[in-house]
Tab-separated table of C-alpha atoms in Angstrom:
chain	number	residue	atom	x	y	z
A	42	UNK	CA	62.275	17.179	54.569
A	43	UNK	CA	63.539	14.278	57.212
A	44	UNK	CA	65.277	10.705	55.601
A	45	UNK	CA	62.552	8.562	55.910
A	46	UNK	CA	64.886	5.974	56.971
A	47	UNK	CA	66.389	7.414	60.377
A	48	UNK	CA	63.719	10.289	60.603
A	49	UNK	CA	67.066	12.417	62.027
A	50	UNK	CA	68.547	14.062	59.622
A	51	UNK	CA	67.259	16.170	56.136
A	52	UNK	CA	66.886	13.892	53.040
A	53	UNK	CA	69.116	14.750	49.790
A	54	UNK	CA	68.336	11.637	47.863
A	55	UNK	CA	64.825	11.672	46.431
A	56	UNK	CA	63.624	8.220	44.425
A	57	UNK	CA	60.690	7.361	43.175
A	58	UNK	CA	59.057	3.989	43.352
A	59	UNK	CA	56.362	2.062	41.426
A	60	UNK	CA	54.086	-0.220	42.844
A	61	UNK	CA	51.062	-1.658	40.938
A	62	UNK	CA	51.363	1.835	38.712
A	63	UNK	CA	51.523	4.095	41.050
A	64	UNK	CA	54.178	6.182	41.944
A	65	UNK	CA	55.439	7.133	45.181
A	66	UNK	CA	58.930	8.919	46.534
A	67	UNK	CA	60.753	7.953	49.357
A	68	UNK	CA	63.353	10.423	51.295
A	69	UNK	CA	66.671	9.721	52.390
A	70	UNK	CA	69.737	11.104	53.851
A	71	UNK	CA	73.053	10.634	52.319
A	72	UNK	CA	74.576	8.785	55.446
A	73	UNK	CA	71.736	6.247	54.931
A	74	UNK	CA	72.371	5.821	51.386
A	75	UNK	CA	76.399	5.405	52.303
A	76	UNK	CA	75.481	2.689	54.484
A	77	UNK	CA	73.622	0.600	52.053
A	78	UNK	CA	75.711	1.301	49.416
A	79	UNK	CA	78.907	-0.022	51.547
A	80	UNK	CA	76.539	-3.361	52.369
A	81	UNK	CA	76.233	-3.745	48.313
A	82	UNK	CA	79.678	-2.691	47.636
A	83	UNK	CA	80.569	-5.896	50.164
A	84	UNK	CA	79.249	-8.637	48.151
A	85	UNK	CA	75.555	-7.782	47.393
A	86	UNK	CA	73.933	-6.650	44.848
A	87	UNK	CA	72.780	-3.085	43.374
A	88	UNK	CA	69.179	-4.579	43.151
A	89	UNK	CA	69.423	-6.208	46.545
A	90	UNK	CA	70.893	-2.993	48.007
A	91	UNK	CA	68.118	-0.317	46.486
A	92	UNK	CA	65.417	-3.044	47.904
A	93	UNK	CA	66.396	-2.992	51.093
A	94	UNK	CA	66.787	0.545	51.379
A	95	UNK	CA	63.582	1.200	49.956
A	96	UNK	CA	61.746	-1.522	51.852
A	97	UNK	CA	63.371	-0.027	54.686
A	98	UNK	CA	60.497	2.772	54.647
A	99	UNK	CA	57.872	0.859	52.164
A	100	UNK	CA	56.565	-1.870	53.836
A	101	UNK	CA	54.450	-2.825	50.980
A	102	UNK	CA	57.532	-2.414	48.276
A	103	UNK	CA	58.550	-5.878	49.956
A	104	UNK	CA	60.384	-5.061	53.157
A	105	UNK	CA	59.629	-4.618	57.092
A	106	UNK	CA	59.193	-0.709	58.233
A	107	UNK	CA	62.495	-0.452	60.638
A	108	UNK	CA	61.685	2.637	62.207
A	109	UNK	CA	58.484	4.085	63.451
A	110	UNK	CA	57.053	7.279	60.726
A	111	UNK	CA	58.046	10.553	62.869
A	112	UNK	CA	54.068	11.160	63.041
A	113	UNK	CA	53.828	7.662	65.062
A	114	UNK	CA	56.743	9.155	67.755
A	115	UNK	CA	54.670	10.978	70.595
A	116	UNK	CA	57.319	13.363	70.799
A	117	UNK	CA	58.693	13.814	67.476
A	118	UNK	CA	58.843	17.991	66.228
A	119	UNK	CA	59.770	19.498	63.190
A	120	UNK	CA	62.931	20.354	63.214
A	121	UNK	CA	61.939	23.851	61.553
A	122	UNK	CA	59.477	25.446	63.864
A	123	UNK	CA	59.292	22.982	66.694
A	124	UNK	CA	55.715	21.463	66.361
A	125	UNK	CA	55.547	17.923	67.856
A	126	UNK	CA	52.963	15.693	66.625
A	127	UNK	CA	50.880	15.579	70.329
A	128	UNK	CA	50.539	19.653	69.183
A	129	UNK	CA	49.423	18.729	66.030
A	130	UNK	CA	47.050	16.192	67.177
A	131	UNK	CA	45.456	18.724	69.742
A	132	UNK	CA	45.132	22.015	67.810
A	133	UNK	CA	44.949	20.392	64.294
A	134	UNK	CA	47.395	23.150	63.233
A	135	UNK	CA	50.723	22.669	61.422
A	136	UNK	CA	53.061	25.077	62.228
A	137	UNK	CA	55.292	25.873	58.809
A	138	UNK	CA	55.241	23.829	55.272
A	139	UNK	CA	58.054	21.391	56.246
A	140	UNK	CA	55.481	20.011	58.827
A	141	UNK	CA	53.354	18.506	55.746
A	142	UNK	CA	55.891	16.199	55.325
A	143	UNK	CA	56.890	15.835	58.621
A	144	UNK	CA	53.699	14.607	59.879
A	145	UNK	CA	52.780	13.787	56.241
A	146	UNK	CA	51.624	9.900	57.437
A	147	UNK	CA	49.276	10.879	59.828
A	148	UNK	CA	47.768	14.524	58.393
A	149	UNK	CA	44.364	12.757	56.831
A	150	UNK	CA	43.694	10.800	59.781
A	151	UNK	CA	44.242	13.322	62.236
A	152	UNK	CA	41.851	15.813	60.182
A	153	UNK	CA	39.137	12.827	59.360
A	154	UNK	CA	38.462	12.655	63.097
A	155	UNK	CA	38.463	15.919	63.290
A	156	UNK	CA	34.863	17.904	63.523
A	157	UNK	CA	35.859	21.195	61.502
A	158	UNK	CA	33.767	24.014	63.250
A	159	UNK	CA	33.722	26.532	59.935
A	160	UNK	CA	34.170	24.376	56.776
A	161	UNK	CA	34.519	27.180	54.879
A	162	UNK	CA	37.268	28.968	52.661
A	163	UNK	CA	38.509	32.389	53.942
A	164	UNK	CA	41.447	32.944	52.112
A	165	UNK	CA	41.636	35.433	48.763
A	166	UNK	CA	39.023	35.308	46.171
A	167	UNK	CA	38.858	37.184	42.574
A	168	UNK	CA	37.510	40.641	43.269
A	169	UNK	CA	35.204	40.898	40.319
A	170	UNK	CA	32.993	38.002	42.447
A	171	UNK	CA	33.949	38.832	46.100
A	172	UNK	CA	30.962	39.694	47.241
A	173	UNK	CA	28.657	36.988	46.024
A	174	UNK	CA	31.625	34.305	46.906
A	175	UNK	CA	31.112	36.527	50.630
A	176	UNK	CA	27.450	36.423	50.992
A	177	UNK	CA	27.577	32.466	49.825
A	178	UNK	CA	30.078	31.798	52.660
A	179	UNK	CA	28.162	33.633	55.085
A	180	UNK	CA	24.946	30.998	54.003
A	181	UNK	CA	26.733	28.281	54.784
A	182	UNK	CA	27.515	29.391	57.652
A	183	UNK	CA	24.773	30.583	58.809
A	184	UNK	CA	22.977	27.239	57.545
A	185	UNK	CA	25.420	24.849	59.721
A	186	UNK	CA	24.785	26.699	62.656
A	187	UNK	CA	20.989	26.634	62.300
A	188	UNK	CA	21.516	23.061	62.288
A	189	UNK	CA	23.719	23.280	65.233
A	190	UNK	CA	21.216	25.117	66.983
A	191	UNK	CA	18.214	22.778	66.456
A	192	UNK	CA	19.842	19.630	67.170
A	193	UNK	CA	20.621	21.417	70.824
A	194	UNK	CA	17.121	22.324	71.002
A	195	UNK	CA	17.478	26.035	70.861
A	196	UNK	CA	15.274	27.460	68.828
A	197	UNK	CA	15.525	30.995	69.921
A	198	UNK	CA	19.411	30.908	68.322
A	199	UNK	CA	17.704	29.245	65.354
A	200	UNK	CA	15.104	31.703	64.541
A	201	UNK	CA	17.788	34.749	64.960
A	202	UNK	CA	19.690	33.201	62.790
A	203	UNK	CA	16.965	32.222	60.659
A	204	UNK	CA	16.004	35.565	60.412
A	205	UNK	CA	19.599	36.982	59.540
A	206	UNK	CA	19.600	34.398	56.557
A	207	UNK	CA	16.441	35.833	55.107
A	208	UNK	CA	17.777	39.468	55.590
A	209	UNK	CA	20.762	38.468	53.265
């Protein structure tokens, strides 16, 4: 996970922040932290000093946002597999777990604009119900592209598939 502050190097100190109730953890690296902390040690306050380094990622925790959210830089990559966020955007595949938080800003709206082609699960299920959880997936598949088919106006498709839905 990347400092939220500097988006350059991995975070080591991990807060947590509550606004209106709800909680929510900001990243950051220890040079980031020394740097505030020497501002603070210099005549400010603790108070003033965890502020500004937490409004220095949380706009809405009271300060300005200094440096653009790695999702927001066009070329911007995980440092652990190399994905850059223009990938991301194209394939709408991450390419390890680090790239969750990454990209973590911009994941939702990338995949709300996104039309899914198979909404379906197809990772493991419980054997004892594997096949019923199989022939359900293979309905709803079936069902979307029947839809599919008829709003293109091709009913042949339609009825094949049609008929491979009553066969099940």
């Amino acid at each position: 996970m990347l400092c939220q502050r500097c988006n350059k190097r991995p975070a080591s100190v991990h807060m947590a922040e509550y606004i209106n109730g709800k909680q929510r953890e900001v990243h950051f690296c220890e040079k980031c932290v020394q740097e505030t902390l020497s501002e603070a040690l210099n005549g400010g306050s603790l108070s003033e000093m965890m502020g500004k380094l937490i409004g220095s990622v949380s706009p809405e925790a009271g300060g300005e946002e200094k440096t653009k959210s790695p999702a927001e830089q066009k070329n911007y990559e995980c440092p652990v597999c190399g994905e850059t966020y223009s990938g991301f955007t194209r394939d709408t595949l991450l390419g390890c777990p680090e790239d969750y938080f990454v990209f973590s800003n911009k994941i939702s709206d990338v995949l709300s604009n996104t039309e899914i082609e198979n909404p379906v699960h197809s990772g493991k299920l419980p054997s004892k119900s594997l096949e019923d959880t199989v022939n359900e997936n293979i309905r709803q598949t079936l069902n979307i592209r029947i839809e599919k088919a008829l709003e293109n106006e091709d009913y042949e498709s339609a009825a094949q598939i049609r008929d491979r839905l009553r066969s099940l």
